[in-house]
Coordinates of C-alpha atoms in Angstrom, one line a residue:
Chain A
M55 CA 0.0 0.0 0.0
R56 CA 1.2 3.6 -0.8
V57 CA -0.1 7.0 0.3
V58 CA -0.1 9.9 -1.9
I59 CA -1.3 13.6 -1.7
D60 CA -3.1 15.1 -4.7
G61 CA -1.2 18.4 -5.0
E62 CA -4.2 20.0 -6.8
L63 CA -6.5 19.3 -3.9
C64 CA -4.2 19.9 -1.1
Q65 CA -4.7 23.4 0.4
G66 CA -2.2 23.2 3.4
Q67 CA -4.8 22.5 6.0
G68 CA -2.0 20.9 7.9
R69 CA -3.8 18.0 9.5
C70 CA -1.8 15.2 8.0
F71 CA 1.7 16.4 9.0
S72 CA 0.4 17.4 12.4
M73 CA -1.0 14.0 13.2
A74 CA 1.4 11.8 11.4
P75 CA 4.7 13.5 11.1
D76 CA 6.5 10.3 10.3
I77 CA 4.4 9.8 7.1
F78 CA 3.9 13.5 6.0
G79 CA 5.9 16.6 5.9
F80 CA 5.3 20.0 4.4
D81 CA 6.9 22.2 1.8
D82 CA 7.8 26.0 1.8
L83 CA 4.2 27.0 1.1
G84 CA 2.9 24.8 3.9
N85 CA 1.3 22.2 1.7
G86 CA 1.5 18.5 2.7
V87 CA 3.9 16.3 1.2
V88 CA 4.5 12.4 1.5
L89 CA 7.9 11.7 3.0
G90 CA 9.8 9.0 1.1
D91 CA 7.9 6.9 -1.4
G92 CA 4.9 6.6 0.7
T93 CA 5.0 3.0 1.1
L94 CA 3.0 1.9 4.0
G95 CA 3.7 -0.9 6.4
P96 CA 1.5 -2.6 8.9
E97 CA 2.6 -0.1 11.5
T98 CA 1.8 2.9 9.4
L99 CA -1.2 2.0 7.5
D100 CA -3.8 2.7 10.2
L101 CA -2.2 6.1 10.9
A102 CA -2.2 7.1 7.2
R103 CA -5.9 6.0 7.1
L104 CA -6.6 8.2 10.0
A105 CA -4.9 11.1 8.3
Q106 CA -7.0 10.5 5.3
A107 CA -10.1 10.5 7.3
N108 CA -9.1 13.9 8.8
C109 CA -8.2 15.7 5.6
P110 CA -10.8 18.4 4.9
E111 CA -10.0 18.7 1.3
H112 CA -10.0 14.8 0.6
A113 CA -6.6 15.2 -0.8
I114 CA -5.0 12.0 0.6
F115 CA -5.4 8.8 -1.3
I116 CA -4.1 5.3 -0.3
E117 CA -3.5 3.0 -3.2
D118 CA -2.9 -0.8 -3.7
D119 CA 0.5 -1.5 -5.0
E120 CA 0.5 -2.3 -8.6
Chain B
M819 CA -25.9 49.5 16.6
S820 CA -29.3 50.6 15.3
E821 CA -32.3 48.6 16.4
K822 CA -33.3 45.9 14.1
P823 CA -36.6 44.1 14.0
P824 CA -36.4 40.8 15.7
V825 CA -36.1 37.7 13.5
T826 CA -39.3 35.7 13.5
D827 CA -38.2 33.0 11.1
F828 CA -34.6 32.3 10.5
A829 CA -35.4 30.4 7.3
T830 CA -36.7 33.4 5.5
D831 CA -35.5 36.4 7.5
F832 CA -32.2 35.3 9.1
D833 CA -29.8 37.8 10.7
H834 CA -26.5 36.6 12.2
T835 CA -26.5 39.6 14.7
D836 CA -29.8 38.7 16.0
P837 CA -29.6 38.2 19.9
A838 CA -30.8 34.6 19.6
W839 CA -28.2 33.8 16.9
V840 CA -25.4 35.5 18.9
A841 CA -26.3 33.7 22.1
D842 CA -26.7 30.1 20.7
P843 CA -26.8 29.7 17.0
Y844 CA -26.5 25.9 17.0
P845 CA -30.2 25.0 17.5
I846 CA -31.0 27.5 14.8
W847 CA -28.8 25.9 12.3
Q848 CA -30.0 22.4 13.2
D849 CA -33.6 23.5 12.6
L850 CA -32.5 25.0 9.2
R851 CA -30.8 21.8 8.1
E852 CA -33.9 19.9 8.9
R853 CA -36.5 22.1 7.1
C854 CA -34.7 24.8 4.9
P855 CA -31.0 23.9 4.2
V856 CA -30.4 27.2 2.4
A857 CA -31.9 30.1 4.4
H858 CA -32.7 33.5 2.9
T859 CA -33.0 37.0 4.2
D860 CA -33.9 40.4 2.6
R861 CA -31.7 42.0 5.2
Y862 CA -28.3 43.2 4.0
G863 CA -29.7 43.8 0.6
G864 CA -30.4 40.1 0.2
A865 CA -28.4 37.1 1.5
W866 CA -28.4 33.3 1.6
F867 CA -27.1 31.1 4.3
P868 CA -26.4 27.3 3.6
A869 CA -26.6 25.4 6.9
T870 CA -25.3 22.1 5.6
H871 CA -21.8 21.0 5.2
A872 CA -22.5 20.1 1.6
G873 CA -23.9 23.5 0.9
V874 CA -21.0 25.3 2.5
T875 CA -18.4 23.1 0.8
T876 CA -20.0 23.6 -2.6
I877 CA -19.9 27.4 -2.5
A878 CA -16.6 27.6 -0.8
K879 CA -15.0 25.7 -3.6
D880 CA -16.9 27.4 -6.4
T881 CA -14.9 30.6 -7.4
E882 CA -16.7 30.7 -10.8
N883 CA -20.0 31.6 -9.4
F884 CA -18.9 33.5 -6.3
T885 CA -16.6 36.2 -5.6
S886 CA -14.6 37.0 -2.4
R887 CA -14.4 40.7 -3.1
A888 CA -16.2 41.3 0.0
V889 CA -16.0 38.8 2.9
I890 CA -17.8 40.7 5.7
M891 CA -21.5 41.0 5.2
E892 CA -22.7 44.5 5.8
E893 CA -25.8 46.6 5.3
G894 CA -26.8 47.2 1.7
R895 CA -25.9 45.6 -1.6
P896 CA -22.5 46.5 -2.6
G897 CA -22.2 47.9 -6.2
E898 CA -19.4 47.2 -8.7
E899 CA -17.7 50.5 -7.7
A900 CA -17.4 49.5 -4.1
L901 CA -15.4 46.4 -5.1
P902 CA -12.2 47.0 -6.5
A903 CA -11.1 44.0 -8.7
P904 CA -9.2 41.8 -8.9
I905 CA -7.0 42.5 -6.0
G906 CA -9.6 43.7 -3.5
V907 CA -9.0 45.7 -0.3
A908 CA -7.2 43.0 1.6
P909 CA -5.4 40.5 -0.6
P910 CA -5.5 37.6 -0.8
I911 CA -8.7 37.1 1.1
T912 CA -10.6 39.5 -1.0
S913 CA -8.9 38.4 -4.3
D914 CA -10.3 36.1 -6.9
P915 CA -8.4 33.8 -9.3
P916 CA -6.2 34.2 -11.1
F917 CA -4.7 37.1 -9.1
H918 CA -5.6 35.3 -5.9
Q919 CA -3.0 32.7 -6.3
L920 CA -0.2 35.2 -6.9
A921 CA -1.1 37.1 -3.8
R922 CA -1.5 34.0 -1.8
K923 CA 1.9 32.5 -2.9
V924 CA 3.5 35.8 -1.7
I925 CA 2.5 35.3 2.0
L926 CA 2.1 31.5 2.3
P927 CA 5.7 31.0 3.0
A928 CA 5.5 33.5 6.0
F929 CA 2.9 31.3 7.6
A930 CA 4.2 27.9 6.7
P931 CA 4.9 25.5 9.6
G932 CA 8.7 25.8 9.1
V933 CA 8.4 29.5 10.1
I934 CA 5.5 29.2 12.6
N935 CA 6.5 26.2 14.7
P936 CA 9.7 27.9 16.0
L937 CA 7.4 30.6 17.5
E938 CA 6.2 28.2 20.2
P939 CA 8.5 29.4 23.1
K940 CA 7.7 32.9 22.4
I941 CA 4.0 32.2 22.4
R942 CA 4.4 30.3 25.7
E943 CA 6.3 33.2 27.2
V944 CA 3.4 35.6 26.2
C945 CA 0.9 33.3 27.7
R946 CA 2.9 32.9 31.0
A947 CA 3.5 36.7 31.3
L948 CA -0.2 37.3 31.0
L949 CA -1.0 34.7 33.6
E950 CA 1.5 36.2 36.0
R951 CA -0.4 39.3 35.9
F952 CA -3.3 37.6 37.5
G953 CA -1.2 37.0 40.6
G954 CA -3.3 35.4 43.3
D955 CA -6.6 36.5 42.0
E956 CA -9.5 34.1 42.7
E957 CA -11.5 35.3 39.7
V958 CA -10.1 36.1 36.3
N959 CA -11.5 37.3 33.0
A960 CA -10.0 34.6 30.8
S961 CA -11.3 36.2 27.6
W962 CA -10.7 39.9 28.0
D963 CA -7.4 39.7 30.2
Y964 CA -5.9 36.5 28.6
A965 CA -7.3 35.2 25.2
R966 CA -7.7 38.7 23.8
L967 CA -4.1 39.7 24.4
I968 CA -2.1 36.7 23.0
P969 CA -2.6 37.0 19.3
P970 CA -1.8 40.7 19.0
T971 CA 1.4 40.4 20.8
V972 CA 2.5 37.6 18.5
I973 CA 1.4 39.4 15.3
R974 CA 3.0 42.7 16.4
E975 CA 6.3 40.9 16.6
M976 CA 5.9 39.2 13.3
L977 CA 5.1 42.4 11.6
G978 CA 8.1 44.2 13.4
F979 CA 6.1 47.0 14.9
P980 CA 7.7 48.6 17.9
E981 CA 7.4 46.7 21.2
E982 CA 6.5 49.9 23.0
D983 CA 3.4 50.2 20.8
T984 CA 1.9 46.8 22.1
E985 CA -0.9 48.6 24.0
R986 CA -1.6 51.1 21.1
F987 CA -1.5 48.2 18.7
I988 CA -4.1 46.3 20.7
E989 CA -6.3 49.4 20.9
I990 CA -6.0 49.8 17.1
V991 CA -7.0 46.1 16.5
H992 CA -9.9 46.5 18.7
M993 CA -11.0 49.7 17.0
I994 CA -11.1 47.7 13.7
T995 CA -12.7 44.6 15.1
E996 CA -15.2 46.4 17.4
S997 CA -16.4 48.7 14.7
V998 CA -18.1 46.4 12.4
D999 CA -21.5 47.2 13.8
N1000 CA -21.0 51.0 13.6
P1001 CA -22.4 53.1 10.8
E1002 CA -20.1 53.4 7.8
E1003 CA -19.2 57.1 8.4
Q1004 CA -18.1 56.4 11.8
R1005 CA -16.1 53.5 10.7
I1006 CA -14.3 55.5 8.2
A1007 CA -13.5 58.2 10.6
E1008 CA -12.2 55.8 13.2
F1009 CA -10.1 54.2 10.6
E1010 CA -8.1 57.3 9.8
P1011 CA -5.7 57.3 12.7
I1012 CA -5.2 53.5 12.2
E1013 CA -4.3 54.0 8.6
A1014 CA -2.0 56.8 9.6
Y1015 CA -0.1 54.4 12.0
F1016 CA 0.2 51.6 9.4
V1017 CA 1.5 54.0 6.7
Q1018 CA 3.9 55.4 9.3
Q1019 CA 5.1 51.9 10.0
M1020 CA 5.5 51.0 6.3
E1021 CA 7.5 54.2 5.7
D1022 CA 9.8 53.3 8.7
H1023 CA 10.3 49.8 7.2
M1024 CA 11.0 51.3 3.8
A1025 CA 13.7 53.5 5.4
N1026 CA 15.0 50.8 7.7
P1027 CA 14.4 47.4 6.3
R1028 CA 14.7 44.5 8.7
D1029 CA 14.0 40.8 9.0
D1030 CA 10.2 40.9 9.6
L1031 CA 6.9 40.5 7.7
T1032 CA 6.5 44.1 6.9
S1033 CA 9.9 44.4 5.3
Y1034 CA 9.2 41.1 3.5
L1035 CA 5.9 42.4 2.0
L1036 CA 7.5 45.6 0.9
N1037 CA 10.3 44.0 -0.9
V1038 CA 8.8 40.8 -2.3
E1039 CA 8.2 40.7 -6.1
I1040 CA 5.6 39.1 -8.3
D1041 CA 7.0 38.7 -11.8
G1042 CA 9.7 41.2 -11.0
Q1043 CA 7.4 43.9 -9.6
K1044 CA 7.1 44.8 -6.0
L1045 CA 3.6 44.8 -4.5
A1046 CA 1.6 48.1 -4.8
P1047 CA 1.6 50.0 -1.4
E1048 CA -2.2 49.6 -1.1
H1049 CA -1.5 45.8 -1.7
V1050 CA 1.0 45.7 1.2
F1051 CA -1.4 47.9 3.4
G1052 CA -4.3 45.7 2.7
T1053 CA -2.4 42.6 3.5
I1054 CA -1.2 44.0 6.8
V1055 CA -4.8 44.9 7.7
L1056 CA -5.9 41.5 6.7
I1057 CA -3.2 39.9 8.9
L1058 CA -4.3 41.9 11.9
V1059 CA -8.2 41.5 11.4
A1060 CA -8.0 37.9 10.5
G1061 CA -5.4 36.9 13.0
I1062 CA -6.6 38.3 16.2
D1063 CA -10.4 38.1 16.9
T1064 CA -10.5 34.7 15.4
T1065 CA -7.8 33.1 17.7
W1066 CA -9.1 35.1 20.6
G1067 CA -12.6 33.5 20.0
A1068 CA -11.2 30.0 19.7
V1069 CA -9.1 30.3 23.0
G1070 CA -12.1 31.9 24.8
A1071 CA -14.6 29.4 23.7
S1072 CA -12.3 26.5 24.6
L1073 CA -11.8 27.8 28.1
W1074 CA -15.5 28.5 28.4
H1075 CA -16.1 24.9 27.5
L1076 CA -13.5 23.6 30.0
A1077 CA -15.0 25.8 32.7
H1078 CA -18.4 23.9 32.6
H1079 CA -17.1 20.5 31.6
P1080 CA -14.8 19.5 34.5
E1081 CA -14.5 16.0 33.1
D1082 CA -12.9 17.3 30.0
L1083 CA -10.7 19.7 32.0
A1084 CA -9.5 16.8 34.1
R1085 CA -8.8 14.7 31.1
L1086 CA -6.7 17.3 29.5
V1087 CA -4.7 18.1 32.8
N1088 CA -4.2 14.3 33.3
E1089 CA -3.5 13.4 29.6
P1090 CA -1.5 16.2 28.0
D1091 CA -0.9 13.9 25.0
L1092 CA -4.6 14.3 24.1
M1093 CA -4.1 18.0 23.5
P1094 CA -3.6 17.9 19.6
V1095 CA -6.7 15.9 19.1
A1096 CA -8.7 18.0 21.6
V1097 CA -7.5 21.2 19.8
E1098 CA -9.2 19.8 16.6
E1099 CA -12.4 19.2 18.5
F1100 CA -12.4 22.6 20.0
L1101 CA -11.9 24.1 16.5
R1102 CA -14.8 21.9 15.0
F1103 CA -17.2 22.5 17.9
Y1104 CA -16.5 26.2 18.5
A1105 CA -15.2 27.2 15.0
P1106 CA -15.2 31.0 15.4
V1107 CA -15.2 32.1 11.7
T1108 CA -18.0 32.7 9.3
M1109 CA -17.1 34.2 5.9
A1110 CA -19.0 35.9 3.2
R1111 CA -19.1 35.7 -0.6
L1112 CA -21.1 37.6 -3.3
V1113 CA -23.1 35.9 -6.0
K1114 CA -21.5 36.9 -9.4
E1115 CA -24.7 36.9 -11.5
D1116 CA -28.3 35.9 -11.4
M1117 CA -28.6 32.1 -11.3
E1118 CA -30.5 29.1 -9.8
Y1119 CA -28.1 27.6 -7.4
L1120 CA -28.7 24.8 -4.7
G1121 CA -32.4 25.2 -5.7
C1122 CA -32.3 29.0 -4.9
P1123 CA -32.9 32.0 -7.1
M1124 CA -29.9 33.8 -6.4
K1125 CA -29.3 37.4 -7.7
E1126 CA -26.2 39.2 -8.7
Y1127 CA -24.5 40.7 -5.5
D1128 CA -26.6 38.7 -3.2
W1129 CA -24.5 37.8 -0.1
I1130 CA -23.7 34.3 0.9
L1131 CA -23.0 33.9 4.5
L1132 CA -20.6 31.0 4.6
G1133 CA -21.0 29.3 7.9
F1134 CA -18.1 27.0 8.6
P1135 CA -19.2 26.7 12.1
A1136 CA -22.7 25.4 10.9
A1137 CA -20.9 22.9 8.5
N1138 CA -19.0 21.5 11.4
R1139 CA -22.2 20.6 13.2
D1140 CA -23.8 18.7 10.3
P1141 CA -24.7 15.2 11.4
V1142 CA -24.5 14.0 7.9
V1143 CA -20.7 14.3 8.1
F1144 CA -20.0 14.2 11.9
K1145 CA -21.1 11.3 14.1
D1146 CA -22.9 12.8 17.3
A1147 CA -22.2 16.2 15.7
D1148 CA -23.7 18.1 18.6
Q1149 CA -21.6 16.3 21.1
F1150 CA -18.2 17.5 22.1
I1151 CA -15.9 14.5 22.0
I1152 CA -12.6 15.5 23.3
D1153 CA -10.8 12.5 21.7
R1154 CA -12.8 12.4 18.5
A1155 CA -10.3 10.6 16.1
E1156 CA -12.1 11.3 12.8
N1157 CA -12.6 15.0 12.6
R1158 CA -12.6 16.4 9.1
H1159 CA -13.7 19.9 10.4
V1160 CA -13.7 22.9 8.2
A1161 CA -12.9 25.6 10.9
F1162 CA -10.2 27.1 8.6
G1163 CA -12.4 27.1 5.5
L1164 CA -12.0 25.0 2.4
G1165 CA -10.4 25.4 -1.0
I1166 CA -8.1 28.2 -2.2
H1167 CA -9.1 30.6 0.7
R1168 CA -8.1 28.2 3.4
C1169 CA -7.0 30.4 6.5
I1170 CA -3.5 31.3 5.8
G1171 CA -2.8 31.7 9.5
S1172 CA -4.1 28.2 10.4
N1173 CA -0.7 26.9 11.6
L1174 CA -0.3 29.9 13.8
A1175 CA -3.8 29.8 15.1
R1176 CA -3.6 26.1 16.0
L1177 CA -0.3 26.6 17.7
E1178 CA -1.6 29.7 19.8
L1179 CA -4.7 27.7 20.7
R1180 CA -2.8 24.8 21.9
V1181 CA -0.2 26.7 23.9
A1182 CA -2.9 29.1 25.4
I1183 CA -4.9 26.2 26.7
E1184 CA -1.9 24.3 27.9
E1185 CA -0.5 27.2 29.8
F1186 CA -3.8 28.2 31.3
I1187 CA -4.6 24.7 32.6
A1188 CA -1.0 24.2 33.9
R1189 CA -1.5 27.2 36.1
Y1190 CA -5.1 26.6 36.8
P1191 CA -5.9 22.8 36.8
K1192 CA -9.4 23.6 38.2
F1193 CA -11.7 26.4 37.4
E1194 CA -15.4 27.1 36.8
L1195 CA -17.7 29.8 35.5
A1196 CA -18.0 32.6 38.0
D1197 CA -21.5 33.4 36.6
P1198 CA -22.7 31.4 33.6
T1199 CA -25.3 34.1 32.8
A1200 CA -22.7 36.9 32.6
V1201 CA -20.8 35.4 29.7
T1202 CA -21.3 37.5 26.6
W1203 CA -20.5 36.5 23.0
A1204 CA -19.2 38.6 20.1
P1205 CA -21.8 39.5 17.5
G1206 CA -21.1 39.1 13.8
Q1207 CA -19.0 36.8 11.8
I1208 CA -16.3 36.0 14.4
R1209 CA -17.7 34.1 17.4
G1210 CA -16.3 33.9 20.8
P1211 CA -16.9 34.9 24.4
R1212 CA -16.0 38.4 25.3
Q1213 CA -16.6 38.5 29.1
L1214 CA -15.6 35.2 30.6
A1215 CA -15.2 35.5 34.4
L1216 CA -13.7 32.3 35.8
R1217 CA -13.5 31.3 39.4
I1218 CA -10.2 29.6 40.2
L1219 CA -10.7 26.5 42.3
S1220 CA -8.1 24.8 44.5

């Protein structure tokens, strides 16, 4: 599983990097970015899902690996 | 404020300054969601109020059909001449695309987490100094003498205005924020000395540039051009007006909640790790900010016959109480895990100061409850709420318990 942020939808609400700083960071404008390649392990999947459920802009997506 | 006729039906004649709405708007919004999800009023020259999360979201994201050129709903219907386009009087909040994006990109970096997070020790120091002033008082006004004074001190420092002007600065901010209910002529007259003060500060920064937000705004370029002086002025006014009453309201409402919910206060005192989640629930439940938009042209929208220059009152606090989106929406759940609240708005006008506001809110609560782990309302009936689009308690007398 992989987590991605849709940069078109993200408005820098800051919820993801506040609640899951090991998965998400921020850029110079304050928009959310995925740290690393976004691969989720068993220990990070639930937290990524929780961040997704808290994003007001619905900008976070969790995808199955191809 | 001139006397207005009381509202008889909020579905057809709403007024956000009506005493019933100011005192407790939540039952009104719930009633609207159930029987008339987009309320209308002929007041203010004609206005609409979507009470649902879906309605608020749709309009917030629709910059094709709605303009942000005026975001505070006032008497009368503004004409084209009153609405300078495309910059607006206070960019970027009053700007529309495509200019909006340019104006926003200019100030986003100044409010990004990398810049704001390091302010935490300073904010903590401001809060502690204010609490020190209470000494051994057994009763404190947690809104007027604490919450109100935190944001201006932080913003004054960010703008690089003189420290000795702190009191004057707070006065100026309150002249702006308190005057929204006054007649236009009075507002204009009261704004003159304020304008003079800002112009003086800008001139001082032009002569003596330094490492602060004012100098940054005066020197930053869009496509090789510096910002127009009225752009810089408008943005400074925006930062003040948007950054102060709002956080004041959020801090005040949170302390008001804790004062009459001892179980929540005890949990926060005993489980400090809960604070970030609790802050989001404070923001959802007591979201202070309602914005406005203007309808661009006559149209049928959300089933309503909207007219050009009708106001839209964009109630983010109402969206946050919509049971379609939030389970047990009318219950404050301090450890609510899923909380997609829209306290900072949605879409391209997301509150630019949200990182600062969130930090100030968290630190202000942390410091208050560290000093006063037990307190209650001194007189629940004496609590007064700010009227208008920024909600929060103004007078909040708390009795400190041992």
